Each structure stands twice: as C-alpha cells, then as structure tokens.
Amino acid sequence: MSNPVIAEKLESFDIADFQPIVARDLDLGAPLTPKAGNLVKVVTGMRRSGKSYRLFQEMESLHRLGVPWNRICYFNFEDDRLGVITPATGDEVLEAFYTAHPEALREGAYLFFDELQEMRDWGAWLRRIVDGTKATIYVSGSSSKMLSREIATEFRGRALDFELLPYSFREFVRARGIVSAERLDDRDASTGNYSFEERLALQRGLNDYLTVGGFPAVQDLPVPQRIALLQSYVQRVVLRDVVERHNVSRPRVASALARRALGSNGRQLSLRKVENDLRSVGLPTSRELLGDLIGYFEDAYLLFRVRELSMSLSERSTAVPKVYAIDPGLAAASSSAVMRDDGQRLEEAVYLELRRRNVGFRRDGIASCHTGEHAYEIDFVVGDALESETYELYQVTANMNDDATVKRETRALWEMMAEHGLNEGVIIVGEGAERDYEQDGLVIKQIPAWKWFLRE
C-alpha cells in the first residue's frame, strides 16, 4: 500500500506557496535534456543558506523554457511523517509521480530531490535511478550527511557539484530592493554609473550587509532575534554536522573551538594557542583533535581556511592560515560585543565573493601571500600556478583616508607586482573614492567595495 504522506506531498506542492523567490546568481548551467545516464546536478552548502529555493528557481526557469509542470517532480525527504526513509521510499515517490503523470515517463522528467541525504543508502538508490530513468536530476544536500567528496565518490565523475553560499552583496541588494532589480542587472558593470542617491543607498546597504549578512531567514528580524537565530545556526552545525556525524567525544571542545574560530574571523588561528587556552579553563584537548575539528567545520561550510601561497611551485609556506566565516552576519553574531571588526568582515566578504567568482579552483587558488623582499602581506592572490594563470592581487581596507594608510596598502602591491612581472593590483576600500595609482608603468586600481561587489 502506497504511503499517503508521499501522495499528499506530491499533490499539495505548489511553487506559488514559496513566492517571492529571490533570484540567486549561482549558475547551474543549461538544463540537460532528460535521458538515462545524465549527469546529476548537486547543490551543496551550509544549512539555511537557500539550497531549496535555488531548486525552486531552477524549476521556474524550466517552466519558462516550456517544460510543463506535470513533467517536474519536487520532493523534500526531510519530513518526519515519512518515518525511516529507505530506497523503497524513493521508489514510492517516483511510482506515485509517474502514476499521476505518465507523460513524464514517456517524454522525460525533471526530478528535484531535496535533502536526499535523509535516505539510507541514497547513493546506491540514486545511481540506479540515474542509470534507468529518462530524466534530468537535481539534488540538494545538507552537509551533515552529504559532502562534495562523498558525491564524487558515489558517482565517479557523473555528478556536477555547485556550492551555494548565503546571499552575496549583489543578492542582498536585490532581495532588499535597495536599487531596482532591472537597474542592478541591466547596468553596465564596468562603469557603475549610479546616481548620487543610489550610491549613498548602496554604501549604506554594504554597511548593513556586513552586519546582517546573507542568510535569507534573518533579513527582516529585529537585532536580538537575528543574533539568536544566527547563533543557533552555529550550534546546530556543530552538534549535527560535526559532533554527531564524526562521533566527537568532546562536544564542549568543539563548541569552544567554533566560537574561537568565528571570533578570529579574518585573522590567523593558532591551534597551539587555542589548545593552551582551552586547557587553562579546564578543557583538555590536543592539536590533533583541534585540527580535525577545523577540517570538519570546513566540510560543514561553517568556515574556510585561507593558506599562504608560495609563488614558487617548489616551496610550501608553513604560515598559520587565516580563517573566514561562511557569512559576515554569522561572524558578527559570533564575535565579542565589544569588538569592532568591520575591516575583517569586509575582508571576509571579499574572500567569499572571490570564491563565488572562481568556481573550480584548486584549494590554494585563493590564498594570502607575502612579498619576498620586505615580507609585506597581500590579502588575496588569485590564480593557479599549475595552470600558468596570471595572478590577480587584492588588498582590502576599511578606508584610504590618510597618507600612511595609502603607503601601507600600496607598498605591498608595488613590491609584489615588481617581483613577479604583474602589471596591475586592486585595492578594495570600504569607504572611499575610485582612483588609480601609477608607478613605473604599473597601476593599482582603488575601487569602492560596494561597486566591486556589484560587478559581474
């Protein structure tokens, strides 16, 4: 006997119930024509970052391209009414859908499986469906049970992984209507020819973004509720995606390290110092455990580590990496109330934007670096030495209001460009005008952060 919950979920789903759907800029590529053996497109990311809504956006796009709704199946497996979810549950879902819409079986279906990791042996089941069904398949996965490397292992090159982060500043502007979507999306990004009023609104919007962040559910909440909800996100990731998933025997150490790491947003995190500090407050631990936990936090999209890059392929830097939270609002909610870290959150937001714009880079494709002669720091070096790509150099600073700051921020770029034959560097400034600095045929472009974020 078929499960009545499955039939009810399929029949009652109406995408209108989820409107408005804020358009996300994550490009899933052109939709594949339904056939057996298709590549599976998998959207991964931290909990509550909007993966389900990105699937809804794709469904709407397919419908606009002419795919009728009776060939589109959406099913969310995260529902306690389903009981224990097994491959048989998945089979029931497809049987119920194809019974109601036999034309989808003949013509090919577009299947959207949300939170598929709730199914036992989901990988083996999905491989069977991929191999034997005329379909185009999209999957979302919570990082607690479905990681990118697990998808790669399960599908052996038969899946495409798409990383969805919380709102970028561009998406934040669109969601809040700071400028109209038409002006935001149609404007020539290379000129940024906004009116004076729009520029003021965008600058204020950036300041809000660095405090509120990009998790969709917190956008309209009062400050105390926003902070509480963001802190609960951290607790849930630590407990579900780290402690439970990896059978961590010291949950208090995991929670303390998460607070410490997020509080170190945009700074180096020395595990040796963390170990000593935790021991001093009665939490015995080891650097080995702390290192494992940081790796688990990365797997769960709570934070990222940015390592220092040696510009020589034969060398490897041993410097302590910096850590960046998944979202500036999450970092703000996790930091000390007396700490002002606007500059670090701007730097973090730039890192996340570089990550969005450089999909597919190897781990060190975005790194920090020091110059050879004076060891001046470059915030971000973007490029891939193994692909012989030209490096892009970025400095990030809150302002360039005095000569000392100008000298400090430009000297590292001048030296790095001279050492490695690069012609251009970029300074992204939180508040300041757009201008160029020139020296010996080299140029440093200073650009306001809001404008840089809105460039395609």
C-alpha positions in Angstrom: 0.0 0.0 0.0 1.4 3.4 -1.0 2.4 5.9 1.6 -0.4 8.5 1.8 2.1 11.1 3.0 4.0 10.8 -0.3 0.9 11.3 -2.3 -0.2 14.3 -0.2 3.3 15.9 -0.5 3.3 15.5 -4.3 -0.2 16.7 -4.8 0.0 19.7 -2.4 3.3 21.1 -3.7 2.7 24.5 -5.3 5.6 26.7 -6.1 3.4 29.7 -5.5 3.5 28.9 -1.8 7.2 29.8 -1.8 6.9 33.2 -3.5 8.7 35.5 -3.7 11.7 33.6 -4.8 14.8 35.8 -4.6 16.9 35.1 -7.7 20.3 33.6 -6.8 23.3 34.2 -9.0 24.6 30.6 -8.8 24.6 29.4 -12.3 23.7 25.7 -12.7 24.3 25.7 -16.4 21.9 24.9 -19.3 19.4 22.3 -18.4 20.2 18.8 -19.7 17.8 17.0 -22.0 16.2 14.1 -20.0 17.8 10.8 -20.7 19.2 7.8 -18.8 22.7 8.3 -17.5 22.6 12.0 -17.3 24.9 14.0 -15.0 23.3 14.8 -11.7 23.5 18.4 -10.6 24.0 18.7 -6.8 23.6 21.9 -4.8 25.6 21.8 -1.5 26.2 24.4 1.2 25.6 25.2 4.8 22.2 24.7 6.4 19.7 27.5 5.8 21.7 29.1 3.0 18.9 28.7 0.5 19.5 25.5 -1.4 15.8 24.6 -1.6 15.0 28.0 -3.0 17.7 27.6 -5.6 16.0 24.4 -6.8 12.7 26.3 -6.9 14.3 29.0 -9.0 15.5 26.3 -11.4 12.1 24.8 -11.6 10.6 28.2 -12.5 13.3 28.7 -15.2 12.5 25.3 -16.7 8.8 26.2 -16.8 9.5 29.5 -18.6 11.5 27.5 -21.1 8.4 25.5 -21.9 8.6 22.5 -19.6 5.1 21.8 -18.3 4.7 21.4 -14.5 3.4 17.8 -15.0 7.0 16.8 -16.0 8.6 18.5 -13.0 8.7 16.5 -9.7 9.9 18.1 -6.5 10.2 16.0 -3.3 11.7 17.0 0.1 12.8 13.9 2.0 13.3 15.9 5.3 9.8 15.1 6.8 9.4 13.1 10.0 6.0 11.8 8.7 7.8 9.6 6.3 9.4 7.6 9.1 12.5 5.7 8.2 13.5 6.7 4.7 14.9 3.9 2.5 15.3 3.3 -1.2 11.8 1.9 -1.2 10.6 5.3 -0.1 12.2 6.9 -3.1 10.7 4.2 -5.4 7.3 5.0 -4.0 7.8 8.7 -4.7 8.6 8.0 -8.4 5.8 5.5 -8.7 3.3 8.0 -7.3 4.6 10.8 -9.6 4.6 8.7 -12.8 1.2 7.2 -12.0 -0.2 10.7 -11.8 1.8 11.9 -14.8 2.5 9.1 -17.2 3.5 11.6 -19.9 6.6 12.4 -17.8 7.7 8.8 -18.0 7.4 8.8 -21.8 8.8 12.3 -22.5 11.3 12.6 -19.7 11.0 14.0 -16.3 12.9 16.7 -14.3 13.4 15.3 -10.8 14.3 17.6 -7.9 15.3 15.6 -4.7 15.7 17.9 -1.7 17.6 16.8 1.4 18.1 13.4 -0.3 20.8 12.5 2.4 17.9 11.6 4.8 17.5 8.4 2.8 19.5 5.4 3.8 21.9 4.3 1.0 20.9 7.3 -1.0 23.9 6.9 -3.3 23.1 3.4 -4.5 19.5 4.3 -5.0 20.3 7.5 -7.0 22.8 5.6 -9.2 20.0 3.1 -10.0 17.6 5.9 -10.8 20.1 7.8 -13.0 21.0 4.7 -14.9 17.4 3.5 -15.5 15.3 6.6 -15.8 14.8 9.1 -18.6 15.3 12.2 -16.5 17.3 15.3 -15.6 18.0 15.2 -11.9 18.8 17.9 -9.4 19.7 17.1 -5.8 20.3 19.3 -2.7 22.2 18.0 0.3 22.8 19.1 3.8 26.5 18.9 4.7 25.8 16.7 7.7 25.3 13.6 5.6 26.2 14.6 2.0 29.6 16.1 1.3 31.1 17.1 -2.0 33.7 14.4 -1.8 31.1 11.8 -1.0 29.1 12.8 -4.1 32.3 12.5 -6.2 32.9 9.0 -4.7 29.4 7.8 -5.2 29.1 9.0 -8.8 32.6 8.7 -10.0 32.5 11.7 -12.3 28.8 11.5 -13.0 27.8 14.5 -10.9 28.4 18.2 -11.0 28.7 19.9 -7.6 27.5 23.5 -7.1 28.4 25.4 -4.0 25.7 27.8 -2.7 26.8 30.4 -0.2 24.5 32.8 1.7 23.5 35.9 -0.2 26.3 37.8 -1.9 26.1 41.6 -1.6 24.5 41.7 -5.1 21.8 39.3 -4.0 21.4 41.2 -0.7 20.7 44.4 -2.7 18.3 42.6 -4.9 16.4 41.0 -2.0 16.1 44.3 -0.2 15.2 46.4 -3.2 18.0 48.9 -2.5 18.1 49.5 -6.2 15.6 48.0 -8.6 16.4 44.6 -10.0 16.2 46.0 -13.5 18.9 48.6 -12.9 21.0 46.2 -10.9 21.0 43.5 -13.6 21.0 45.6 -16.8 23.6 48.2 -15.8 27.0 48.1 -17.5 29.0 46.7 -14.6 32.2 48.2 -15.9 31.0 51.7 -15.4 28.8 51.5 -12.3 27.0 54.7 -13.4 24.7 55.0 -10.5 23.1 58.2 -9.3 24.3 60.0 -6.2 21.2 58.8 -4.3 21.8 55.2 -5.4 25.5 55.4 -4.4 24.6 56.6 -0.9 22.0 53.8 -0.6 24.4 51.2 -1.8 27.1 52.3 0.6 24.5 52.1 3.5 23.5 48.8 2.2 27.0 47.5 2.3 27.3 48.6 5.9 24.1 46.7 6.7 25.3 43.6 4.8 28.5 43.4 6.8 26.4 43.3 10.0 23.2 41.4 8.9 24.9 39.0 6.4 23.3 36.9 3.8 21.3 34.1 5.4 17.8 34.6 3.9 15.7 33.9 7.1 17.4 36.7 9.1 16.9 39.6 6.8 13.9 41.2 8.4 14.4 40.1 12.0 15.0 42.6 14.9 18.6 42.6 16.1 18.2 40.3 19.2 16.3 37.7 17.2 18.7 37.9 14.3 21.7 37.3 16.6 19.9 34.5 18.4 19.0 32.7 15.1 22.5 33.0 13.7 24.0 31.7 16.9 21.5 28.8 16.7 22.8 28.0 13.2 26.3 27.7 14.6 25.1 25.4 17.4 23.2 23.2 15.0 26.1 22.8 12.6 28.5 22.0 15.5 26.1 19.5 17.1 24.6 17.8 14.0 27.2 18.2 11.3 30.3 17.8 13.4 29.8 16.1 16.8 27.1 13.6 15.8 28.4 13.0 12.3 32.0 12.4 13.4 31.3 10.9 16.8 33.3 13.7 18.5 33.8 12.6 22.2 34.4 16.2 23.4 31.5 18.3 22.3 32.4 21.2 24.6 35.8 21.4 22.9 34.0 21.5 19.5 31.7 24.3 20.7 34.5 26.3 22.2 36.7 26.0 19.1 33.8 27.1 16.9 33.3 30.2 19.0 37.0 30.9 19.0 37.4 30.3 15.2 34.4 32.5 14.3 35.7 35.2 16.7 39.0 35.1 14.8 37.3 35.9 11.5 39.8 37.4 9.1 42.8 36.6 11.3 45.2 33.7 11.8 44.1 31.0 14.1 46.9 29.3 16.0 45.8 25.9 17.2 48.7 25.8 19.6 47.4 28.9 21.4 43.8 27.6 21.3 45.0 24.3 22.9 46.8 26.2 25.7 43.8 28.5 26.3 41.3 25.6 26.5 43.5 23.7 28.8 43.7 26.7 31.1 39.9 26.8 31.5 39.7 23.0 32.2 39.0 21.7 28.7 41.8 19.3 27.9 42.4 18.7 24.2 45.1 18.2 21.6 46.2 20.0 18.5 45.4 16.8 16.6 41.7 17.0 17.7 41.5 20.7 17.1 42.9 20.3 13.6 40.4 17.5 12.8 37.6 19.8 14.1 38.6 22.7 11.9 38.5 20.3 9.0 35.0 19.2 10.0 33.9 22.8 10.3 35.1 23.4 6.7 33.3 20.3 5.5 30.1 21.7 7.1 30.6 25.1 5.4 30.9 26.9 8.7 34.2 28.5 7.8 37.1 28.3 5.4 40.8 28.4 5.8 43.0 30.6 3.6 46.5 29.4 3.4 49.6 31.4 2.5 50.8 30.8 -1.0 54.4 30.5 -2.0 54.8 31.9 -5.5 57.3 29.1 -6.2 56.0 25.7 -7.0 58.9 24.1 -5.3 58.2 25.8 -1.9 55.3 25.4 0.6 54.5 28.1 3.2 54.2 26.9 6.8 52.5 30.0 8.0 49.4 29.7 10.1 46.3 30.0 7.9 43.6 32.7 8.3 40.0 31.7 8.9 36.9 33.2 7.4 33.3 32.6 8.4 30.8 31.5 5.9 28.9 34.8 6.3 29.7 38.3 7.7 26.5 38.3 9.7 27.3 35.0 11.2 30.8 36.4 12.1 29.2 39.5 13.7 26.8 37.4 15.7 29.6 35.2 17.0 32.1 38.0 17.9 32.5 39.8 21.2 30.1 42.6 21.7 33.0 45.0 22.4 34.9 44.0 19.3 34.8 46.2 16.2 35.9 44.1 13.3 34.3 45.8 10.3 37.6 45.6 8.4 37.8 41.9 9.0 34.2 41.3 7.9 34.8 43.3 4.7 37.9 41.2 4.0 35.8 38.1 4.7 33.1 39.3 2.3 35.7 39.9 -0.4 37.1 36.4 0.1 33.6 34.9 -0.2 32.9 36.9 -3.4 36.2 35.7 -4.9 35.2 32.2 -4.1 31.9 32.7 -5.9 33.7 34.1 -8.9 36.4 31.5 -9.2 34.5 28.2 -9.1 36.6 25.1 -9.7 39.9 26.4 -8.4 42.2 24.1 -6.5 42.3 24.6 -2.7 45.1 27.2 -2.9 43.6 29.1 -5.9 42.7 31.9 -3.5 45.5 32.5 -0.9 47.3 35.1 1.0 50.9 35.9 0.3 53.9 37.9 1.4 56.4 39.8 -0.8 59.9 38.4 -1.0 62.0 41.5 -0.1 60.1 43.1 2.9 57.5 40.4 3.7 54.6 42.8 3.1 51.3 41.0 3.2 48.9 40.7 0.2 45.4 39.9 1.4 44.4 37.8 -1.6 46.3 36.3 -4.5 44.0 34.6 -7.0 45.4 32.3 -9.6 46.5 28.8 -10.3 50.3 28.2 -10.8 49.7 24.7 -12.2 47.5 26.3 -15.0 50.0 29.1 -15.6 47.4 31.7 -15.0 48.2 35.3 -14.4 47.8 36.2 -10.7 45.3 38.8 -9.5 46.3 40.8 -6.4 43.8 42.2 -4.0 44.2 44.3 -0.9 41.2 45.1 1.3 41.0 48.0 3.7 38.2 50.0 5.5 39.4 53.3 4.1 42.3 55.2 2.5 41.8 58.4 4.4 45.4 59.3 5.2 48.9 59.1 3.6 50.1 56.5 6.0 47.3 54.1 5.0 47.8 54.7 1.3 51.5 53.9 1.7 50.9 50.8 3.7 48.3 49.4 1.4 50.1 50.2 -1.9 53.6 49.2 -1.0 52.9 45.5 -0.8 51.2 45.6 -4.2 54.1 47.6 -5.8 56.6 45.2 -4.5 54.7 42.0 -5.5 54.0 43.3 -9.0 57.7 44.2 -9.5 58.8 40.8 -8.2 56.5 38.7 -10.4 56.1 40.8 -13.5 52.5 41.7 -12.9 51.0 45.0 -14.2 48.0 45.6 -12.0 46.7 45.3 -8.5 43.4 46.2 -6.9 42.6 47.8 -3.6 39.0 47.3 -2.4 38.1 50.1 0.0 35.1 50.0 2.4 34.6 53.8 2.2 36.5 55.9 -0.3 36.6 57.2 -3.9 37.6 55.4 -7.0 41.0 56.3 -8.3 44.2 54.9 -9.8 47.8 54.9 -8.5 50.6 54.7 -11.1 54.3 53.9 -10.7 56.9 52.7 -13.2 54.3 51.7 -15.7 52.3 49.7 -13.1 48.8 50.6 -11.9 46.8 50.0 -8.7 43.1 50.4 -9.1 41.3 51.6 -6.0 37.6 50.8 -6.1 34.8 51.3 -3.5 33.7 47.9 -2.1 30.0 48.3 -3.0 30.9 48.9 -6.6 33.4 46.0 -6.8 30.8 43.6 -5.3 28.2 44.6 -7.9 30.5 44.0 -10.9 29.7 40.8 -12.9 
